[in-house]
Amino acid sequence: MLTLSKVFGEQNELVPFIASYKNELETVKVLHTLPAAKQQRFNELTHELLDSLDDVHDLKACAERSRSNREHGNAVYTKRSKTNESDRRESLLLACHLYTQAILQAENVHEELCLGYANRGMALQEFGLYKEAYDDCECALEYGYPQKLQHKLIMRQAHCAWQLGDVHKLSEHLSWLEQQQLNAGYVNQLEQLQQQLTKLQEQQSSEPKEELASEQVPSLLILGKNHKISAHSGIKGRHMVATQSIQSGDIIFKEQTACFVPLEPGLICQQCAASVLYAPIPCSQCHQRVVYCSRRCRQLNEQIHSYECAGYKKNLFTLLGVSHLALRMVLCYVQEWQTELVRGSSVQEKWKMLMDKARKCYDWSSASQGLLSLCMMSHLDKAASEELIYYALCANLLQVYLHKCTNFYEQLGVDAREDWDLLIAALILRCAGQLLCNGHVGDTILLRSQCHMMESKLWRAPFRLHLGQMHKFDSVALTTALNLPYLALCNHACAPSIRLHCDGRAVSCLAAKQIEADEEIFNCYTLDYRNSSCAMRQAQLQQTFKFRCKCINCTGSKPDEIFLSFNRYRCEFCAHIFVPSKQEEFKWWESESNLAIKCSKCQATQLFNWYGILRNTLEFCSEQQQRRKAYKAFEELDTWLLDYHSLKLHLAQQLIAACLTAKANGATFDDIDYKQLSRILDHLLAGVAAQHGADSMTYISHLTYLMDLAAFGKYKCSSEQLRAVRTAINYLPTDTKRIFVNYYNDFIEQRSAANGNANANANA
Ligand SMILES: [Zn+2]
Ligand SMILES: [Zn+2]
Ligand SMILES: [Zn+2]
Ligand SMILES: [Zn+2]
């Protein structure tokens, strides 16, 4: 099979060295104006690669796997307890999980899909996830659920619509059911639902109607009057300035993007970027690499996905990194840019008109996202020839893909093939160049990867965890790559003045500190000064962003002082205090290779025996004796790791997580356990706040430990700490926030109210 690197390698040989860069159009032209024989081979390679990436699955085997999961699910579902509520719930969740597997494995076999959805809908409804259950019934119908049984699904949908208070859908389904020949049991259900409909109608006619939010969301949702974009040309370029003093924690702006891609398949919805919590709805055409949180989202994404489905099926996009987001940019904004492109008579003229538009100045806070994106900076002109050719080959591949595998060109309504091939490839290349220095990666809190959402021990009810399960949401993952052209107007500093919080496609930009009027507002493009040395940052800034940072943290007399304070060791031989000398040595415990860390004074290689001892006990935290050993080993770290040493924080996190996991699996804790864990947690939270900030996702993920310990009633929270927890929860994306808020209200608020902390209720 051909691989991307092999094809790009051979194509690279055919392309001449690009000595001087003119623009994106001229660069892709090079790939289109090779000598005839070379050109032919070049084009063949692109087509051969696209053909060879076809990933054909054995549908019969898929159907069998799907069926076996569904049958397993059915067995669990049928045997569920009718008397013991918690056993029944566990069986329901397990059945849901198996049905989801059945749906994911069914590929595009409709018989399996429709049964998988129908059965999952049944289990979801019983668990109380009515929205998801409703959608599953709809999917089952879509994939051809047998006609003579359809009344079962419609009845279920009517029931869900009633639970959701959806009068319109409820009456629609009831009138359909009224036309059917039903047996006595169903007639009875129908009558009950008809009564519920009347009740709902009476209720809702007395309530004021809520305005439906419009589908078209502006790119800038909230725009405070606390800042402006200064358009000075010169070295600084466009930048953001505070027009009045802004308090730490205040929102500066909130930007919602039309253009993002998920970084990992299956985790988040392709349309709204929310975590797909309970019931993923996959596109059945592209090997489940694309999932949605609802049918509504699948429908809204339909057009964009029609251009990408074939690519997902070939698994083309993961190979291409930033160029995938560049393709998405073109798909999202090309109609807006087309106005210029159709006016010019030649390719050059078309391109020039668009670039003229990109160079002008606009009122940035009211400009459309397509326009803001068009005007973003790019440093392709400073890139080395091979880097430039690599991105040009990616753009070429994607353009040929669009032409060969999708109806993008027809939808765009353009002909004159060669012109548009050049223009589309040039646009993809341009977007890639812009994203290299302006793209943003969004993080979120997820369930740790060893668990799955339908794990039977997790939930007491939808969005309500069991006591002691909060710590399982302790992992922070990068989930999205987003185009945020308004945010991109901020310049870089190594101590940013803002903090970003993602909620699906929207990013809130908050002041990370007090910002004075007329002060410039800075983002940080790399790791900040607390988490990287000046040399590390400068290397990255130079390579990716093509500039040298001159912020106060880079030009001061001791630029690395704070970073190094998280990395100070005491030598095991001469007691000298030292920091590692090489970059790769800083987080040696994360690296695969065996690095020898040497004392800077006596040059002795450190043994780090204490590390092995503590690591070994982590696996056995279910045993009290081993936990005692671990607490002791942790205490002794103070001798070798100074202050809030990164490694000590890492081990504290590992130890607490291991103990809470052991407890969730049935280990019994005594007061010594709680006392020790509380002490270790205090150190961890204080350290993470110092290193990452108390409004960072890392900090919030560690608060899950505090929430569990507090919920057990074994961690003494001050009212100040509780307030901090509530504030932090507010930074979470809507879907995850719901889980945290419920946990807080169910287990912590009650305790703290009993302890005299009134008004501690968190808001959903
Ligand atoms: Zn969604
Ligand atoms: Zn698809
Ligand atoms: Zn700097
Ligand atoms: Zn030494």
Coordinates of C-alpha atoms in Angstrom, one line a residue, residues 326-613:
A326 CA -7.3 24.5 6.6
L327 CA -9.6 22.5 4.4
R328 CA -12.4 23.1 6.8
M329 CA -11.7 26.8 6.7
V330 CA -12.1 26.8 2.9
L331 CA -15.3 24.8 3.2
C332 CA -16.7 27.2 5.8
Y333 CA -15.8 30.5 4.2
V334 CA -15.3 30.0 0.5
Q335 CA -18.8 31.3 -0.4
E336 CA -18.0 34.5 1.3
W337 CA -14.6 34.8 -0.5
Q338 CA -16.1 33.8 -3.8
T339 CA -17.4 37.3 -4.4
E340 CA -13.9 38.5 -5.2
L341 CA -12.9 35.3 -6.9
V342 CA -15.6 35.3 -9.6
R343 CA -15.0 39.0 -10.5
G344 CA -11.4 38.7 -11.9
S345 CA -10.9 37.5 -15.4
S346 CA -7.7 35.5 -15.0
V347 CA -6.5 33.4 -12.1
Q348 CA -3.9 36.0 -11.2
E349 CA -6.5 38.8 -11.2
K350 CA -8.9 36.8 -9.1
W351 CA -6.2 36.1 -6.5
K352 CA -5.1 39.7 -6.5
M353 CA -8.6 40.9 -5.8
L354 CA -9.0 38.6 -2.9
M355 CA -5.6 39.5 -1.5
D356 CA -6.3 43.2 -1.8
K357 CA -9.3 42.6 0.3
A358 CA -7.2 40.7 2.9
R359 CA -4.8 43.6 3.2
K360 CA -7.3 46.3 4.1
C361 CA -8.3 47.4 7.6
Y362 CA -11.8 46.8 8.9
D363 CA -13.8 47.3 12.1
W364 CA -12.6 44.1 13.5
S365 CA -15.2 43.7 16.2
S366 CA -18.0 43.7 13.7
A367 CA -16.3 42.0 10.8
S368 CA -17.6 38.6 9.7
Q369 CA -15.6 35.5 10.7
G370 CA -14.8 34.8 7.0
L371 CA -13.4 38.3 6.6
L372 CA -11.4 38.1 9.9
S373 CA -10.0 34.8 8.8
L374 CA -9.1 36.1 5.3
C375 CA -7.0 38.8 7.0
M376 CA -5.1 36.6 9.4
M377 CA -1.3 36.7 9.3
S378 CA 0.8 33.9 7.8
H379 CA 4.6 33.3 7.8
L380 CA 4.8 31.1 4.8
D381 CA 7.1 33.7 3.2
K382 CA 9.6 33.0 6.0
A383 CA 9.3 29.2 5.7
A384 CA 12.1 27.0 4.4
S385 CA 11.6 25.6 0.9
E386 CA 10.9 22.0 2.1
E387 CA 8.4 23.2 4.7
L388 CA 6.6 25.2 2.0
I389 CA 6.6 22.3 -0.4
Y390 CA 5.2 20.0 2.3
Y391 CA 2.2 22.2 2.9
A392 CA 1.8 22.8 -0.8
L393 CA 1.7 19.0 -1.4
C394 CA -1.0 18.7 1.4
A395 CA -3.0 21.4 -0.2
N396 CA -2.7 19.8 -3.6
L397 CA -3.8 16.4 -2.2
L398 CA -6.8 17.9 -0.6
Q399 CA -7.8 19.9 -3.7
V400 CA -7.6 16.8 -5.8
Y401 CA -9.6 14.9 -3.2
L402 CA -12.3 17.6 -3.3
H403 CA -12.4 17.3 -7.1
K404 CA -12.3 13.5 -7.3
C405 CA -14.3 12.3 -4.3
T406 CA -16.9 15.0 -3.6
N407 CA -19.3 17.3 -5.3
F408 CA -17.8 20.4 -3.8
Y409 CA -17.0 22.0 -7.2
E410 CA -20.6 21.5 -8.4
Q411 CA -22.0 22.9 -5.2
L412 CA -19.7 25.9 -5.6
G413 CA -21.1 26.4 -9.1
V414 CA -17.7 26.9 -10.8
D415 CA -16.3 25.4 -13.9
A416 CA -13.1 26.4 -15.7
R417 CA -11.4 23.5 -14.1
E418 CA -7.8 24.4 -14.1
D419 CA -8.4 27.9 -12.7
W420 CA -10.4 26.7 -9.8
D421 CA -8.0 23.8 -9.0
L422 CA -5.3 26.4 -8.6
L423 CA -7.4 28.8 -6.6
I424 CA -8.8 26.1 -4.2
A425 CA -5.3 24.6 -3.6
A426 CA -3.9 28.1 -3.1
L427 CA -6.6 28.9 -0.6
I428 CA -6.0 25.6 1.4
L429 CA -2.3 26.4 1.4
R430 CA -2.9 29.9 2.6
C431 CA -5.2 28.8 5.4
A432 CA -2.7 26.2 6.5
G433 CA 0.0 28.9 6.7
Q434 CA -2.4 31.2 8.7
L435 CA -3.4 28.4 11.0
L436 CA 0.2 27.4 11.7
C437 CA 0.6 30.7 13.6
N438 CA -3.0 31.4 14.5
G439 CA -4.7 28.1 15.1
H440 CA -5.9 27.3 18.6
V441 CA -6.2 24.0 20.4
G442 CA -9.0 23.6 22.9
D443 CA -8.9 21.5 26.0
T444 CA -11.6 20.0 28.2
I445 CA -12.2 17.8 31.1
L446 CA -13.1 14.2 30.3
L447 CA -13.7 11.0 32.0
R448 CA -10.4 9.3 32.3
S449 CA -9.7 7.0 29.4
Q450 CA -9.9 3.7 31.2
C451 CA -13.6 4.4 31.9
H452 CA -16.5 4.7 29.5
M453 CA -19.5 6.9 30.0
M454 CA -21.9 4.0 30.5
E455 CA -19.8 2.4 33.2
S456 CA -22.4 0.8 35.4
K457 CA -21.0 2.0 38.7
L458 CA -20.8 5.7 37.7
W459 CA -24.4 6.9 37.5
R460 CA -27.3 7.1 39.9
A461 CA -29.3 9.0 37.2
P462 CA -28.6 10.9 34.0
F463 CA -25.9 13.5 34.8
R464 CA -25.8 12.4 38.5
L465 CA -22.8 10.5 39.7
H466 CA -22.7 8.1 42.6
L467 CA -20.9 9.3 45.8
G468 CA -17.1 8.9 45.4
Q469 CA -17.0 8.8 41.5
M470 CA -16.2 12.5 40.8
H471 CA -12.4 11.8 40.7
K472 CA -12.9 9.8 37.5
F473 CA -13.3 13.1 35.7
D474 CA -9.7 14.0 36.4
S475 CA -8.3 14.0 32.9
V476 CA -7.7 17.0 30.7
A477 CA -7.5 16.4 27.0
L478 CA -6.9 18.5 23.9
T479 CA -10.1 17.8 22.0
T480 CA -10.4 20.5 19.3
A481 CA -8.4 22.5 16.8
L482 CA -10.2 25.7 16.2
N483 CA -10.0 28.8 14.0
L484 CA -10.5 31.8 16.2
P485 CA -9.6 34.8 14.1
Y486 CA -10.6 37.5 16.6
L487 CA -8.5 35.9 19.4
A488 CA -5.7 35.8 16.8
L489 CA -5.5 39.6 16.9
C490 CA -3.9 39.3 20.4
N491 CA -0.1 39.5 20.4
H492 CA 2.1 37.1 22.4
A493 CA 3.6 37.5 25.8
C494 CA 5.1 34.7 28.0
A495 CA 2.9 35.8 30.9
P496 CA -0.5 36.1 29.2
S497 CA -3.1 38.6 30.5
I498 CA -5.9 36.3 29.4
R499 CA -7.3 32.9 30.2
L500 CA -9.3 30.9 27.7
H501 CA -12.2 28.5 28.5
C502 CA -13.7 26.4 25.8
D503 CA -17.4 25.5 25.6
G504 CA -17.9 23.5 22.4
R505 CA -17.3 25.9 19.5
A506 CA -17.2 29.0 21.8
V507 CA -14.2 30.3 23.6
S508 CA -14.5 32.7 26.5
C509 CA -11.6 35.0 27.0
L510 CA -11.2 36.2 30.6
A511 CA -8.7 38.5 32.2
A512 CA -6.2 36.4 34.0
K513 CA -5.1 39.4 36.0
Q514 CA -6.0 43.0 36.6
I515 CA -5.4 44.8 33.3
E516 CA -5.1 48.6 33.4
A517 CA -6.6 51.0 30.8
D518 CA -4.4 51.4 27.7
E519 CA -2.5 48.3 28.6
E520 CA -2.0 45.8 25.7
I521 CA -3.9 42.5 26.2
F522 CA -1.6 39.4 25.5
N523 CA -2.3 35.8 24.7
C524 CA 0.5 33.2 25.1
Y525 CA 1.2 31.1 22.0
T526 CA 3.5 28.7 23.8
L527 CA 3.8 27.2 27.3
D528 CA 4.0 30.2 29.7
Y529 CA 7.0 31.4 31.7
R530 CA 6.1 29.1 34.6
N531 CA 6.1 26.0 32.5
S532 CA 9.0 26.5 30.1
S533 CA 12.4 27.9 30.1
C534 CA 13.1 31.1 28.1
A535 CA 15.2 29.0 25.6
M536 CA 12.5 26.5 25.0
R537 CA 9.9 29.2 24.3
Q538 CA 12.2 31.2 22.1
A539 CA 13.0 28.1 20.0
Q540 CA 9.3 27.4 19.4
L541 CA 8.4 31.1 18.8
Q542 CA 11.2 31.3 16.2
Q543 CA 10.3 28.1 14.5
T544 CA 6.5 28.5 14.3
F545 CA 5.9 32.2 14.7
K546 CA 9.1 33.5 13.3
F547 CA 9.8 36.1 15.9
R548 CA 11.9 36.6 19.1
C549 CA 9.9 37.5 22.2
K550 CA 11.1 40.6 24.1
C551 CA 8.5 40.5 26.9
I552 CA 9.5 41.3 30.4
N553 CA 9.7 37.6 31.3
C554 CA 12.3 37.0 28.5
T555 CA 14.4 40.1 28.9
G556 CA 14.6 40.3 32.8
S557 CA 17.9 39.4 34.5
K558 CA 16.6 36.0 35.7
P559 CA 14.1 34.9 33.1
D560 CA 14.0 31.2 34.2
E561 CA 13.8 31.8 38.0
I562 CA 10.1 30.8 38.4
F563 CA 10.3 27.9 35.9
L564 CA 13.3 26.5 37.7
S565 CA 11.6 26.8 41.1
F566 CA 9.4 23.9 40.1
N567 CA 12.4 21.8 39.2
R568 CA 14.9 22.0 42.1
Y569 CA 16.5 18.8 43.5
R570 CA 18.8 18.2 46.5
C571 CA 21.7 16.0 45.5
E572 CA 21.6 12.6 47.1
F573 CA 25.4 12.7 47.6
C574 CA 26.5 16.2 48.4
A575 CA 23.2 17.8 49.3
H576 CA 23.8 20.6 46.8
I577 CA 20.6 22.1 45.4
F578 CA 20.6 21.9 41.6
V579 CA 18.3 22.0 38.5
P580 CA 18.7 19.7 35.5
S581 CA 21.0 21.0 32.8
K582 CA 19.3 19.8 29.6
Q583 CA 15.8 20.5 28.4
E584 CA 14.8 16.8 28.0
E585 CA 15.8 16.2 31.6
F586 CA 13.1 18.4 33.1
K587 CA 10.2 15.9 32.8
W588 CA 12.3 12.8 32.8
W589 CA 9.5 10.7 34.4
E590 CA 7.4 11.3 31.3
S591 CA 10.1 10.2 28.9
E592 CA 10.6 6.6 27.7
S593 CA 14.4 6.7 27.6
N594 CA 16.5 6.3 30.8
L595 CA 18.0 9.7 31.5
A596 CA 20.8 10.1 34.0
I597 CA 20.2 13.3 36.0
K598 CA 23.5 14.6 37.4
C599 CA 24.2 16.9 40.3
S600 CA 25.7 20.1 38.9
K601 CA 28.3 20.3 41.7
C602 CA 29.6 16.7 42.3
Q603 CA 28.4 15.3 39.0
A604 CA 27.0 12.2 40.6
T605 CA 24.1 10.5 38.8
Q606 CA 21.1 10.6 41.1
L607 CA 19.6 7.2 42.0
F608 CA 16.0 8.3 42.7
N609 CA 15.3 5.1 44.6
W610 CA 12.4 7.0 46.4
Y611 CA 10.7 7.3 43.0
G612 CA 10.7 3.5 42.4
I613 CA 9.4 2.9 45.9

